[in-house]
Tab-separated table of C-alpha atoms in Angstrom:
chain	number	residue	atom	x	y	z
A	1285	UNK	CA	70.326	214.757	29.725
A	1286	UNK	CA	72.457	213.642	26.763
A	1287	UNK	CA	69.946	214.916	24.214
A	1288	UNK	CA	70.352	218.295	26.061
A	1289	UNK	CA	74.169	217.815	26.003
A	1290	UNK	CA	73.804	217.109	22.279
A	1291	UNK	CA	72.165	220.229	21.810
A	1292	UNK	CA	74.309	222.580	23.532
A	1293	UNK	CA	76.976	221.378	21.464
A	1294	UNK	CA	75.476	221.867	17.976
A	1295	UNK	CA	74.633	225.199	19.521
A	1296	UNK	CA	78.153	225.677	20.047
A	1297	UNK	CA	78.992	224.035	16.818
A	1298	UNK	CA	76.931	226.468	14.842
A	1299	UNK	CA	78.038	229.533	17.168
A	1300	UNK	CA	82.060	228.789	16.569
A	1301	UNK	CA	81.334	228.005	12.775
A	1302	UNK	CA	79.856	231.342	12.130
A	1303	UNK	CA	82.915	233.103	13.210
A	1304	UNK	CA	85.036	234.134	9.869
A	1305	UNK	CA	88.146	233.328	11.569
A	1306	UNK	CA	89.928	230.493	12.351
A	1307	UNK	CA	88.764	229.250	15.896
A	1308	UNK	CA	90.530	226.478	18.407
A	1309	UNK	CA	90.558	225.396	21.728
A	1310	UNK	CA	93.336	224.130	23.676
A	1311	UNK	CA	94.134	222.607	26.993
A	1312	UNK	CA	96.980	223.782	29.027
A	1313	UNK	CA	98.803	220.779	27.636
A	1314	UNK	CA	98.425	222.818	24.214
A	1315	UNK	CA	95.907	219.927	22.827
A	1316	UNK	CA	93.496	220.921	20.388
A	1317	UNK	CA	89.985	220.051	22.097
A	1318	UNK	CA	87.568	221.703	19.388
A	1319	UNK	CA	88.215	223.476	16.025
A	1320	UNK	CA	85.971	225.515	13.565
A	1321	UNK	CA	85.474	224.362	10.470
A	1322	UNK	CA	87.634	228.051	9.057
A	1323	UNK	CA	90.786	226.199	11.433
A	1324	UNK	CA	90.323	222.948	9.764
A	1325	UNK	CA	90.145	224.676	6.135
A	1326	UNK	CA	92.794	226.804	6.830
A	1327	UNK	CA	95.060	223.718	7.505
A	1328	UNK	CA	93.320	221.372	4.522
A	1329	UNK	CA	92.703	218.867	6.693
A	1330	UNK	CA	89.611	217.034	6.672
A	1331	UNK	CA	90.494	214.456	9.986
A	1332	UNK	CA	89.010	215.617	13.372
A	1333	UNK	CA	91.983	217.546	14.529
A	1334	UNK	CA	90.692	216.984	17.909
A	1335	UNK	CA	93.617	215.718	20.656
A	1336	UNK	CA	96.370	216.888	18.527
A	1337	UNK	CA	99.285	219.471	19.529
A	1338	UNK	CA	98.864	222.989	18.334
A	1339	UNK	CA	102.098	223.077	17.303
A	1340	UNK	CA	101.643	220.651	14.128
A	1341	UNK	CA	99.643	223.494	12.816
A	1342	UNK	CA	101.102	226.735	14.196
A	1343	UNK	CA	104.774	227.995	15.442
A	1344	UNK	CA	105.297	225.717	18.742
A	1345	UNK	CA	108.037	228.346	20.337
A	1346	UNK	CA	105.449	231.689	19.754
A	1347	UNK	CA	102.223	229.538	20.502
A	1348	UNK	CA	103.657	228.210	23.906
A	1349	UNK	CA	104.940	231.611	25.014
A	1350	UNK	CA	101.628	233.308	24.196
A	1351	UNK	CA	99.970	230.701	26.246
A	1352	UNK	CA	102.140	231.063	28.906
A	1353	UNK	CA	101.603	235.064	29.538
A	1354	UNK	CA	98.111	235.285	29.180
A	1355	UNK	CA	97.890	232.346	31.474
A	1356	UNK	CA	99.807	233.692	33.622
A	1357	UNK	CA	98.324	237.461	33.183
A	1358	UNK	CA	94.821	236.381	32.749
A	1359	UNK	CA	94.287	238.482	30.255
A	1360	UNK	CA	94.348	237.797	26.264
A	1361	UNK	CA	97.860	237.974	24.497
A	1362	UNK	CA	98.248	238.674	20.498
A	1363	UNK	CA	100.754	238.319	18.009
A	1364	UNK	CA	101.425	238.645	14.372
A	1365	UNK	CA	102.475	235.162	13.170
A	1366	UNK	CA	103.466	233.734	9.984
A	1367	UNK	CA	102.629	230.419	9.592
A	1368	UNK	CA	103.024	227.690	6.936
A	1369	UNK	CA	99.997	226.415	5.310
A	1370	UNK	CA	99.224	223.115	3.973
A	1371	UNK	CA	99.414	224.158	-0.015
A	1372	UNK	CA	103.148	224.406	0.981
A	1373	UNK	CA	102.987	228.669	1.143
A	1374	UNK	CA	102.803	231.019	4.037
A	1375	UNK	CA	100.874	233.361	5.251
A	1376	UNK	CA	100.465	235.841	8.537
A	1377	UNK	CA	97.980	235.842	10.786
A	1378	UNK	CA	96.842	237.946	13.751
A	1379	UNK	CA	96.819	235.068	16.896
A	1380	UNK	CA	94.891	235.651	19.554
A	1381	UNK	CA	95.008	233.832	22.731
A	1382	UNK	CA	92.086	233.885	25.199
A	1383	UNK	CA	92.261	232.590	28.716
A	1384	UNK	CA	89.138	230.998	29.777
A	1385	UNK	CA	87.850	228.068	31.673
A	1386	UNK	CA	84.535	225.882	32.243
A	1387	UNK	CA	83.005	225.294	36.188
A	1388	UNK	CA	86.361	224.696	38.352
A	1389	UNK	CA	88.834	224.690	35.268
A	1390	UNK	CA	89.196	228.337	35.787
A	1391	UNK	CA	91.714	229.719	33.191
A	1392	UNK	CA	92.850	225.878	32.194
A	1393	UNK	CA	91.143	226.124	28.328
A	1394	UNK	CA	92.952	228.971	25.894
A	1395	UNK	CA	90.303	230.444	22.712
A	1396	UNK	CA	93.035	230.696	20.042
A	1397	UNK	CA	91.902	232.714	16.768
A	1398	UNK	CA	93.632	232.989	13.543
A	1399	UNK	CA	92.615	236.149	11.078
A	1400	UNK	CA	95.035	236.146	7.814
A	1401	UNK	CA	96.201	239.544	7.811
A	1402	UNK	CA	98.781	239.071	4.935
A	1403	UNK	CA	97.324	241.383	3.111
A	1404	UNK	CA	97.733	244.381	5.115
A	1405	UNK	CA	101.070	243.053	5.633
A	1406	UNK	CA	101.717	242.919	2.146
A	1407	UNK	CA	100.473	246.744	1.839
A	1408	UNK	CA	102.571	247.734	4.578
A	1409	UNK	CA	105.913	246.349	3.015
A	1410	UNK	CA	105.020	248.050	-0.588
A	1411	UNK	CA	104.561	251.429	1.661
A	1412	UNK	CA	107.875	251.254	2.833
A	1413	UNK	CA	109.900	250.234	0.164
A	1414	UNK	CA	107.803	253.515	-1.517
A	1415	UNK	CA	109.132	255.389	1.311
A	1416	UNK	CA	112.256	254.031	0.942
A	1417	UNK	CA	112.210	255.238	-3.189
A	1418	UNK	CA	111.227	258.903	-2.625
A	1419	UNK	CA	113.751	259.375	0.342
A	1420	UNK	CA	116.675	258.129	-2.362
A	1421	UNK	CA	115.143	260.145	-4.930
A	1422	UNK	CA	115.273	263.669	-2.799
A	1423	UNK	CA	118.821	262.892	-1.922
A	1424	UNK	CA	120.004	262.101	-5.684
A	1425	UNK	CA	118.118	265.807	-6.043
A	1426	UNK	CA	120.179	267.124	-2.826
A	1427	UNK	CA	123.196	265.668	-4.175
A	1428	UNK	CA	122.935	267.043	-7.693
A	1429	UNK	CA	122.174	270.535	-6.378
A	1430	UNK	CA	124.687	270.622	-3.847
A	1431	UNK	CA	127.216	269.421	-6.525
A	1432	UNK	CA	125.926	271.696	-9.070
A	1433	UNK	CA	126.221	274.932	-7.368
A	1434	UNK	CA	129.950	274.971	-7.380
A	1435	UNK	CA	130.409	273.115	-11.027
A	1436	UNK	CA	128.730	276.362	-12.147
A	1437	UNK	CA	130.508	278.762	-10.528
A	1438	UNK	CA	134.067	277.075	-12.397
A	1439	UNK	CA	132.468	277.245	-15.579
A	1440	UNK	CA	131.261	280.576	-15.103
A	1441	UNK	CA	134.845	281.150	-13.795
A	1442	UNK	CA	136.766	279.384	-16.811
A	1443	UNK	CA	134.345	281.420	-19.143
């Protein structure tokens, strides 16, 4: 039986490592019970991150009150976090939380994923300041126009 044991979790291993996001598994008590290697990257840590708190790694506050309505809903929760990363910068990152249990721990384990989405955050912000430009340049042209209609008429007067 512990060869079999063995097995399934190398399956599992392999199955959570092929994932391109960041992957982690927590107990209600918010204690990391398995990470993918992308989770371990992400936070340049090499240790087993195993039996540590989530929230030396992600936003405590946000994490626990994610946790807390899709355990309570049953159903998954997301948010857009940003989160400090090891190299001392930040980034965001879609979080998804995933109620799910094994046997009679029904709903006890949470399936948190990570996927950096700082890029399209990043476009987003240039698109509105862009927005933000052409709005100020129509009402400079507004302005001038409106201002210029009666200037002309007094020099066309004073003429």
């Amino acid at each position: 039986m512990p060869e079999e044991r063995s097995s399934d979790f190398q399956l599992y291993d392999s199955l959570f490592g092929a994932f391109p996001v960041a992957l982690a598994v927590l107990n209600q008590e918010l204690i990391i019970q398995y990470s993918n290697r992308n989770f371990t990257k992400l936070f340049a840590t090499e240790a087993d991150i195993a039996g540590r708190e989530i929230g030396s790694f992600l936003p405590f506050v946000e994490v626990k009150g994610l946790i807390g309505r899709a355990g309570r809903d049953r159903k998954p929760k997301e948010a857009e976090l940003k989160i400090r990363l090891s190299h001392g910068g930040s980034a965001f990152f879609k979080t998804a939380i995933i109620p799910f249990g094994l046997g009679s721990e029904l709903d006890s384990l949470f399936l948190v994923s990570l996927e950096d989405v700082s890029e399209r955050v990043r476009l987003e912000e240039q698109l509105l300041q862009a927005e933000k430009h052409s709005v100020i340049g129509h009402m400079a042209a507004s302005i001038a126009h409106e201002l210029g209609n009666p200037l002309g008429i007094m020099i066309t007067s004073l003429e």
